[in-house]
PDB file of C-alpha atoms in Angstrom:
ATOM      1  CA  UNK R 234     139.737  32.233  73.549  1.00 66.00           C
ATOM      2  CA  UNK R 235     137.430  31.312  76.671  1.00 70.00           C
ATOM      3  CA  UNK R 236     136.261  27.929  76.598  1.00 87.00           C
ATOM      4  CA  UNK R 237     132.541  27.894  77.513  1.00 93.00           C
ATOM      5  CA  UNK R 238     130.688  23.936  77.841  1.00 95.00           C
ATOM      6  CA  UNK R 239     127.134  23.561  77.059  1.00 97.00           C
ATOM      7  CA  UNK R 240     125.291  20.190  78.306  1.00 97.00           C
ATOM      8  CA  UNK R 241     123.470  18.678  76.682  1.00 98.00           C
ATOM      9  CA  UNK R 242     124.826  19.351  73.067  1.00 97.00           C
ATOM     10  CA  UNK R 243     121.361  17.892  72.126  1.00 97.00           C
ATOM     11  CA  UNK R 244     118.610  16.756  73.832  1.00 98.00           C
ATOM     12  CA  UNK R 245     115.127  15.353  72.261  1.00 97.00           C
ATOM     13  CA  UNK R 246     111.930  15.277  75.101  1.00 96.00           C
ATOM     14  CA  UNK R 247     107.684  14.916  75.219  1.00 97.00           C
ATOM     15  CA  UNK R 248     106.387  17.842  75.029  1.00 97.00           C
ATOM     16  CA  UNK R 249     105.046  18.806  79.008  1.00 97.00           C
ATOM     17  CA  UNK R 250     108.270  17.384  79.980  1.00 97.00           C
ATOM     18  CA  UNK R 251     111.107  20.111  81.528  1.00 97.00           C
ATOM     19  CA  UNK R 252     114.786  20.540  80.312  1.00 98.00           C
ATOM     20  CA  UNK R 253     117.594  21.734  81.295  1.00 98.00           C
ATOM     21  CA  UNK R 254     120.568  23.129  79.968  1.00 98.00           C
ATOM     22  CA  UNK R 255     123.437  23.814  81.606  1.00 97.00           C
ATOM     23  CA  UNK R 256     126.353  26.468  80.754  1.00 96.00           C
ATOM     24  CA  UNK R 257     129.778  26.585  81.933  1.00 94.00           C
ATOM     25  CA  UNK R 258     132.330  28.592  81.369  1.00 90.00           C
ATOM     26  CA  UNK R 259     135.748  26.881  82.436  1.00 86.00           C
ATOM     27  CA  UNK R 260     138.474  29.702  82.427  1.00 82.00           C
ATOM     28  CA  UNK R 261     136.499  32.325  83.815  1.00 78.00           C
ATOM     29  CA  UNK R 262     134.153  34.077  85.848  1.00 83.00           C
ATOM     30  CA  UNK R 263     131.158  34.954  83.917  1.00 85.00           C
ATOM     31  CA  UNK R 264     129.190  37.697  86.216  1.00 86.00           C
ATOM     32  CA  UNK R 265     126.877  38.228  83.266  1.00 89.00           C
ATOM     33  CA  UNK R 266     125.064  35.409  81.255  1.00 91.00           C
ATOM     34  CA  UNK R 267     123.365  36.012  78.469  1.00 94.00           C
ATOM     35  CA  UNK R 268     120.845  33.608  76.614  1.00 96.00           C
ATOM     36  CA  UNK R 269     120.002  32.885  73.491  1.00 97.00           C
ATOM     37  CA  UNK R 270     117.794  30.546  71.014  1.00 97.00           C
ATOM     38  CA  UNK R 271     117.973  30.396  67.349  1.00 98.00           C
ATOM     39  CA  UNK R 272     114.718  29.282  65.125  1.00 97.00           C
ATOM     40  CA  UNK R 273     115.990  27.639  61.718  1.00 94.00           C
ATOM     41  CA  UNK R 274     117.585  29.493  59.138  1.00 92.00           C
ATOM     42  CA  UNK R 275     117.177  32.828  61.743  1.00 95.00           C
ATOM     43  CA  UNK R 276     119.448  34.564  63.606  1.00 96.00           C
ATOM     44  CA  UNK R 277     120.006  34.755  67.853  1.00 97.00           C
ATOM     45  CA  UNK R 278     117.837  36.361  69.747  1.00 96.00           C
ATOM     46  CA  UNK R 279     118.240  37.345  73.224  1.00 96.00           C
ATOM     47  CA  UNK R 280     116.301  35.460  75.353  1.00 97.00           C
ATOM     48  CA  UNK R 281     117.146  36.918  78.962  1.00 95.00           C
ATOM     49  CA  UNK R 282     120.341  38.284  80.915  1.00 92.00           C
ATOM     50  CA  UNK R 283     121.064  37.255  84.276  1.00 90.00           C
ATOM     51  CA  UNK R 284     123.799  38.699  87.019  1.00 86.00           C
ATOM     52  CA  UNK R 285     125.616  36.167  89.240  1.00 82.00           C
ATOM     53  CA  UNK R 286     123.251  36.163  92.540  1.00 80.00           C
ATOM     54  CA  UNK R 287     119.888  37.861  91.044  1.00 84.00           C
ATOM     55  CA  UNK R 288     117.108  37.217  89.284  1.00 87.00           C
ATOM     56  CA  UNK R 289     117.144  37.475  85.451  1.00 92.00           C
ATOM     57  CA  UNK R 290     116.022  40.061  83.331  1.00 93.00           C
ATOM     58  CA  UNK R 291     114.150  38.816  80.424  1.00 95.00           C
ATOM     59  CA  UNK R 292     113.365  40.183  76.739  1.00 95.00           C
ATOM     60  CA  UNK R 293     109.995  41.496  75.819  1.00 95.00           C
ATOM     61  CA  UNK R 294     107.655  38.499  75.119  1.00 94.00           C
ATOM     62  CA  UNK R 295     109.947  35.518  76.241  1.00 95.00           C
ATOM     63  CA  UNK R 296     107.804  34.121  79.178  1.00 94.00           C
ATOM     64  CA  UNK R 297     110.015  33.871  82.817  1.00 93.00           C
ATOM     65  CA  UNK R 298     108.080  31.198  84.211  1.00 94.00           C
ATOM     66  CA  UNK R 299     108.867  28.939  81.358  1.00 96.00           C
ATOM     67  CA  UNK R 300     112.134  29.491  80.896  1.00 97.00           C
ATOM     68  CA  UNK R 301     114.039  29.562  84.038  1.00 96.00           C
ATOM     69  CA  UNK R 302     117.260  31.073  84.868  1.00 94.00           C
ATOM     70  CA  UNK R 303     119.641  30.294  87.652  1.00 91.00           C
ATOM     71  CA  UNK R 304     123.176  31.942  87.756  1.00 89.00           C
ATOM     72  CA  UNK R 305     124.430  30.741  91.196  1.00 80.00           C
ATOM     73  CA  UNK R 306     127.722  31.102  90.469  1.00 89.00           C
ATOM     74  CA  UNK R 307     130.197  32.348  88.626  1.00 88.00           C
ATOM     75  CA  UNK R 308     131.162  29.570  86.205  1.00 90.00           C
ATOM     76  CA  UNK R 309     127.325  27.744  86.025  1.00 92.00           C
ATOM     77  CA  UNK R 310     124.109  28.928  84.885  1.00 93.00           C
ATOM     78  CA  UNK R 311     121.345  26.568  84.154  1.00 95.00           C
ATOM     79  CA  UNK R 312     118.228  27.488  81.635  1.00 97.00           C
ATOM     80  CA  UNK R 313     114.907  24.958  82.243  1.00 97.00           C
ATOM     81  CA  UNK R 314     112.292  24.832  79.618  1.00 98.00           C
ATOM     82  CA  UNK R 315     109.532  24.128  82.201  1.00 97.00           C
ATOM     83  CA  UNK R 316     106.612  21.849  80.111  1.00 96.00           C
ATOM     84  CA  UNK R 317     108.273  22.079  76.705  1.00 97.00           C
ATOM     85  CA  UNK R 318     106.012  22.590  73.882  1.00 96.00           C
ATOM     86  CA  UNK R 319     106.908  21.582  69.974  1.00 97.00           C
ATOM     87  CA  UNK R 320     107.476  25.278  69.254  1.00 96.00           C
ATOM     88  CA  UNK R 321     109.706  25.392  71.936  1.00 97.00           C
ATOM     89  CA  UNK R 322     112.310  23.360  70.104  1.00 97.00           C
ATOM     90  CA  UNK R 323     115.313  25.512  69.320  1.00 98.00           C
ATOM     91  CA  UNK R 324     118.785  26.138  69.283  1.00 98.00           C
ATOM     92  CA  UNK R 325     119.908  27.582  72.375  1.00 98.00           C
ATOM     93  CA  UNK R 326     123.011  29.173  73.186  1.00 98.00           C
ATOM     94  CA  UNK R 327     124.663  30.554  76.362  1.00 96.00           C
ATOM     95  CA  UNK R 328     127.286  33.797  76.576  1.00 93.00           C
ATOM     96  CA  UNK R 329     128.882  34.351  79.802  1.00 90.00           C
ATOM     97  CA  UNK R 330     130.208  38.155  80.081  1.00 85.00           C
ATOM     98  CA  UNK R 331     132.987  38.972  82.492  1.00 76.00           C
ATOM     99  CA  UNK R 332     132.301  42.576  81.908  1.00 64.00           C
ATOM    100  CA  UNK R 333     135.622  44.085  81.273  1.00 62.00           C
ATOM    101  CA  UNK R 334     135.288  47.146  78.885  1.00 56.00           C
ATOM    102  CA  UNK R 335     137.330  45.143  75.923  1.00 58.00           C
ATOM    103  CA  UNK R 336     136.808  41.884  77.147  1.00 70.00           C
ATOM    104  CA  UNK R 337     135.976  39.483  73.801  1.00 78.00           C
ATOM    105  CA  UNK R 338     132.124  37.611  74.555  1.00 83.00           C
ATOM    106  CA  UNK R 339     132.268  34.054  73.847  1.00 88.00           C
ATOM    107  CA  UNK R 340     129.633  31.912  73.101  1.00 94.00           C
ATOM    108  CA  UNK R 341     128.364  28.208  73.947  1.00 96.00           C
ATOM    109  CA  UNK R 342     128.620  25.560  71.629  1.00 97.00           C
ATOM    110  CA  UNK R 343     125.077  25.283  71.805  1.00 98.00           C
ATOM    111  CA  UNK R 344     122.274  22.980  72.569  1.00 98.00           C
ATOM    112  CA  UNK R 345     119.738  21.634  70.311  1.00 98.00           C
ATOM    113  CA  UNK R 346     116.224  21.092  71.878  1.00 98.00           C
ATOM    114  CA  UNK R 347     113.919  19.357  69.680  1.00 98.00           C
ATOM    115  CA  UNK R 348     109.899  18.584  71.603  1.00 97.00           C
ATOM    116  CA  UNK R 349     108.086  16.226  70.209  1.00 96.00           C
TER     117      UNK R 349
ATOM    118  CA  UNK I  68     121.783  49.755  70.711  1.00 61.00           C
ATOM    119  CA  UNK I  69     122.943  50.890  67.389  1.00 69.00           C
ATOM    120  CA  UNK I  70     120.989  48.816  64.380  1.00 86.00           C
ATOM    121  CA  UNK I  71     123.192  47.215  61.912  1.00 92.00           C
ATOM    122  CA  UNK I  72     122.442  46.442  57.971  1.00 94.00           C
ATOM    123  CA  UNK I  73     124.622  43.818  56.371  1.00 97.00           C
ATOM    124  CA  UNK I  74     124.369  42.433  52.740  1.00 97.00           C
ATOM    125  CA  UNK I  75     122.065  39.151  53.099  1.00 97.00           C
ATOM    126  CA  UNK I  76     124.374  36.723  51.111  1.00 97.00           C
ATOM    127  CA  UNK I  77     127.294  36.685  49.289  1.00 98.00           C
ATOM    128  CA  UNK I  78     129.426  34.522  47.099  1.00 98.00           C
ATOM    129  CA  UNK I  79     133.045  33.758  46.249  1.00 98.00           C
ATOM    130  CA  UNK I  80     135.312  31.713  44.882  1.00 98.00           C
ATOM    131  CA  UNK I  81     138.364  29.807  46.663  1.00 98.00           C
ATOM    132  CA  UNK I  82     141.355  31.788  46.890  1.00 97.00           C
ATOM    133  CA  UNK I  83     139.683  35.349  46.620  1.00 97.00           C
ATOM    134  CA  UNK I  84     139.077  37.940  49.191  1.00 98.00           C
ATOM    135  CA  UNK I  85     135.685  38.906  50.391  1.00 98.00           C
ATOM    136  CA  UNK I  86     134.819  41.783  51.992  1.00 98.00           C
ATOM    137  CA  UNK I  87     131.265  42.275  53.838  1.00 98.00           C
ATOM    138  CA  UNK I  88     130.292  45.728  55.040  1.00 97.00           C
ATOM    139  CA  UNK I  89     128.275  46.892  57.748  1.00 97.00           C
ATOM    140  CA  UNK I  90     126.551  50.168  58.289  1.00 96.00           C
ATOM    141  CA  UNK I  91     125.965  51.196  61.735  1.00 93.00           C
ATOM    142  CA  UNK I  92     125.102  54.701  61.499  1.00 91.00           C
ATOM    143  CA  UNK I  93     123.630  55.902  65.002  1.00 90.00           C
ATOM    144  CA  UNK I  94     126.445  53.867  66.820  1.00 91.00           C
ATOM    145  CA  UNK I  95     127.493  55.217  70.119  1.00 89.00           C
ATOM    146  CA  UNK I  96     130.668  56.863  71.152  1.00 90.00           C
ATOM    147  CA  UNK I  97     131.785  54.084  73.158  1.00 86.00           C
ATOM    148  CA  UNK I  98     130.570  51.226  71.366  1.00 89.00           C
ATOM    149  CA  UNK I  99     133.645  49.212  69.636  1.00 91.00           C
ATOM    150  CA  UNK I 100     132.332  46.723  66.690  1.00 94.00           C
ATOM    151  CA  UNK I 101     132.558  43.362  67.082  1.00 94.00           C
ATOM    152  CA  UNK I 102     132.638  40.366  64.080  1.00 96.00           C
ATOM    153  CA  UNK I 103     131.303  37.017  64.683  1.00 97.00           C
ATOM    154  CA  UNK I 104     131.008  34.154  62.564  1.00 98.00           C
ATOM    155  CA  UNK I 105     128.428  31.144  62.708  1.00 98.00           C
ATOM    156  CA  UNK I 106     128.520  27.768  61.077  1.00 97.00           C
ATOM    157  CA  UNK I 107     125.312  25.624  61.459  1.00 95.00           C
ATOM    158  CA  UNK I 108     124.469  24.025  64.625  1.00 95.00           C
ATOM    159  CA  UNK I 109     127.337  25.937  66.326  1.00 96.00           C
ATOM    160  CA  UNK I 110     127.306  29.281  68.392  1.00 97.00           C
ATOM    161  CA  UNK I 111     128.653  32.187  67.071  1.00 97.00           C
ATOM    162  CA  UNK I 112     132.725  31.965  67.040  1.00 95.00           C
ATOM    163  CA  UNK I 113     134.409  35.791  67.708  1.00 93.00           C
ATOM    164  CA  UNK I 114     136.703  37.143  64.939  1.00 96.00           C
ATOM    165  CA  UNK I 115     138.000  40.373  65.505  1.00 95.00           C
ATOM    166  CA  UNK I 116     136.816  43.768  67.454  1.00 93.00           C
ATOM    167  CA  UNK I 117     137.822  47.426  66.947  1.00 94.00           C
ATOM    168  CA  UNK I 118     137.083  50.482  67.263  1.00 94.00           C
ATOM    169  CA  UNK I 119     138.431  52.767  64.855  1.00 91.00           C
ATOM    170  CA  UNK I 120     140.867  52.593  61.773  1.00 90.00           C
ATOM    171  CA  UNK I 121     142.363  48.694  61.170  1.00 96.00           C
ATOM    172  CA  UNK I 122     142.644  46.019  62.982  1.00 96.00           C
ATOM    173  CA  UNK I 123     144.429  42.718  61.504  1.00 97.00           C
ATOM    174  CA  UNK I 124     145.030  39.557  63.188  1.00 95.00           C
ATOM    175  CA  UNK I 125     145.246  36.048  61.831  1.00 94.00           C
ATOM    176  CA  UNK I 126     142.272  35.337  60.607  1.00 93.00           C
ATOM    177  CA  UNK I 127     140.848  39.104  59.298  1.00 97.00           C
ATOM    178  CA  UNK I 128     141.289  42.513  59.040  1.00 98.00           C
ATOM    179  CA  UNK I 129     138.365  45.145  60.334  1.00 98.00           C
ATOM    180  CA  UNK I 130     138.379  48.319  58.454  1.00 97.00           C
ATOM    181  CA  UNK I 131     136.432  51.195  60.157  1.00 97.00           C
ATOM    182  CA  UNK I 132     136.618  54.672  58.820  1.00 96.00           C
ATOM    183  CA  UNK I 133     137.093  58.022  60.753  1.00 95.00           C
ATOM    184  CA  UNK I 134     133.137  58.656  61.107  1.00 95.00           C
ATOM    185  CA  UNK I 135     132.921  54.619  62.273  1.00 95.00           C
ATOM    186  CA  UNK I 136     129.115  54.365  60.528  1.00 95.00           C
ATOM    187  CA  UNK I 137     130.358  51.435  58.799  1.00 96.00           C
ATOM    188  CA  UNK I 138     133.065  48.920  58.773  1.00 97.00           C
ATOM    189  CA  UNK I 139     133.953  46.107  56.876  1.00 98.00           C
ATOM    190  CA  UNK I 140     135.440  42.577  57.604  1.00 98.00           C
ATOM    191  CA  UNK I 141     137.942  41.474  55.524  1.00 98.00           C
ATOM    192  CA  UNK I 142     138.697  37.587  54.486  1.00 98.00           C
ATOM    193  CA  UNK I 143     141.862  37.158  52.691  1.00 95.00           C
ATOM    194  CA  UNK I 144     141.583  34.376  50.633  1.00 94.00           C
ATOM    195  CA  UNK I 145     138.329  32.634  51.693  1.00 97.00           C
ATOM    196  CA  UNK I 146     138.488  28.219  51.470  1.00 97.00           C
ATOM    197  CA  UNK I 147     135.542  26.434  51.579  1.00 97.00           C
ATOM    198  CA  UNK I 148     135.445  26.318  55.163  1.00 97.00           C
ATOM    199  CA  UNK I 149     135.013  30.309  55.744  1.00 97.00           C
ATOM    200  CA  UNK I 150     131.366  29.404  54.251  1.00 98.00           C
ATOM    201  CA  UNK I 151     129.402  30.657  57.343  1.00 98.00           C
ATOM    202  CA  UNK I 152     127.014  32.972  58.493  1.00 98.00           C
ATOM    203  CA  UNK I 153     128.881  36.528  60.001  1.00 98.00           C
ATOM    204  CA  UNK I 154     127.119  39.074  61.872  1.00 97.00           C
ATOM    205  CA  UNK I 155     128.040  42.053  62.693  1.00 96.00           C
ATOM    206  CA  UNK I 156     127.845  43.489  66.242  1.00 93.00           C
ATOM    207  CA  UNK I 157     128.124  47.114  67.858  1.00 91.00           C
ATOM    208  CA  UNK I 158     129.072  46.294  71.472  1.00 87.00           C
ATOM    209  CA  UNK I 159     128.958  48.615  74.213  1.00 78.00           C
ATOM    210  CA  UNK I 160     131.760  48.825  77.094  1.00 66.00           C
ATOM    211  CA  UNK I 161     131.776  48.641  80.473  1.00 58.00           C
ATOM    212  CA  UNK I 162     130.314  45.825  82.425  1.00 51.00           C
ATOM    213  CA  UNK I 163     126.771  45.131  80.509  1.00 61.00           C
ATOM    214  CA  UNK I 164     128.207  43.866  76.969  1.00 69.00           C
ATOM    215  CA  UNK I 165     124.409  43.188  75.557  1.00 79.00           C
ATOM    216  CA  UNK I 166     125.137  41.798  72.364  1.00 88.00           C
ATOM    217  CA  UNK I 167     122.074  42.049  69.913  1.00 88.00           C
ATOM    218  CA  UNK I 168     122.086  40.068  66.328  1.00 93.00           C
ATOM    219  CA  UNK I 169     120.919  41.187  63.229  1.00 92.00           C
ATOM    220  CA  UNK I 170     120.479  38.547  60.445  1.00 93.00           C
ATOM    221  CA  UNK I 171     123.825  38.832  59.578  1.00 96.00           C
ATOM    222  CA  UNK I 172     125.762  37.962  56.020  1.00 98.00           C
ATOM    223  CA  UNK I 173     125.114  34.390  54.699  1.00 98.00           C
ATOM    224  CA  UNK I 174     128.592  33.637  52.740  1.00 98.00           C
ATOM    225  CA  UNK I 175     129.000  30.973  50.186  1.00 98.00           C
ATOM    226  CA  UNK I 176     132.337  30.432  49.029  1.00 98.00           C
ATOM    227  CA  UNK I 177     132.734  27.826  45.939  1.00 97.00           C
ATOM    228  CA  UNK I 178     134.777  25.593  44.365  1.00 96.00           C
TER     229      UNK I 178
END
């Protein structure tokens, strides 16, 4: 399968402190990326979907200014909790989409944010 | 997007086979169905995809009948290590693949 690289794998920070994560995927070119965060014991939810080149499209109630998205290229997408809050610690986890009609979508490995 | 219902845990024993269904009654036409499975602190590792009848490959089968409302995943004798969360996934085609999870199946398997 694809082999997609998440850095930091985890990453502990002050809360009104910014992170960021950064996705790669290594074998191909990922014109969609999709992100994700995971609560304890829950399951993903989407956070946003950005296209290579344009601004990201976020899901209802997931604020845009606090978590930036940059997909500058086809292989890198970076997502920056700006002034990370306690709730704001999460498992997040990237999916870069090369949009072919039966292409598999692969996932990140992950990256665990924990705010104190 | 089609909204799936999974079982929310299951249990087996080493050596059996587990199935886990998945209803998925207002999926769309073009929408194929697509298997993950979690483990904790990992993302979501892809198992197998159809779209209609069976699909087999190393790991599982995917059974999907004719009216393709449901399917069900197939584990041929689970190990301890197929304990794991799996989710079930319509997925549309074309370029926009917007995957959306439900809570998916929590499977135990045991000694």
């Amino acid at each position: 399968g694809a082999v997609v690289s998440q850095h930091p794998s985890r990453v502990i920070c002050k809360s009104g402190t910014s992170v960021k994560i950064e996705c790669r995927s290594l074998d191909f070119q990922a014109t969609t990326m999709f992100w994700y965060r995971q609560f304890p014991k829950q399951s993903l939810m989407l956070m946003a979907t950005s296209n290579e080149g344009s601004k990201a499209t976020y899901e209802q109630g997931v604020e845009k200014d606090k978590f930036l998205i940059n997909h500058a290229s086809l292989t890198l997408s970076t997502l920056t909790v700006t002034s990370a809050h306690p709730e704001d610690s999460s498992f997040y986890i990237c999916s870069p989409a090369s949009g072919g009609e039966t292409d598999t979508q692969y996932f990140g490995p992950g990256t665990r944010l924990t705010v104190l | 997007l089609a909204k799936t219902t999974q079982p929310i845990s299951m249990d087996s024993y080493e050596g059996q086979e587990v199935n886990i269904t998945c209803s998925h009654n207002n999926i769309a036409t073009n929408d194929y169905i697509t298997w993950y499975q979690q483990f904790p602190s990992q993302g979501p590792r892809f198992i197998i995809q159809g779209y209609k009848t069976k699909v087999t490959n190393e790991v599982a089968s995917l059974f999907i009948p004719a009216d393709r409302k449901s399917s069900t995943l197939s584990l041929p004798r689970v190990s301890l290590s197929d304990t794991a969360v799996y989710y079930c996934l319509p997925r549309g085609s074309g370029g926009y693949n917007k995957l959306i999870f439900g809570a998916g199946t929590r499977l135990a398997v045991h000694p």
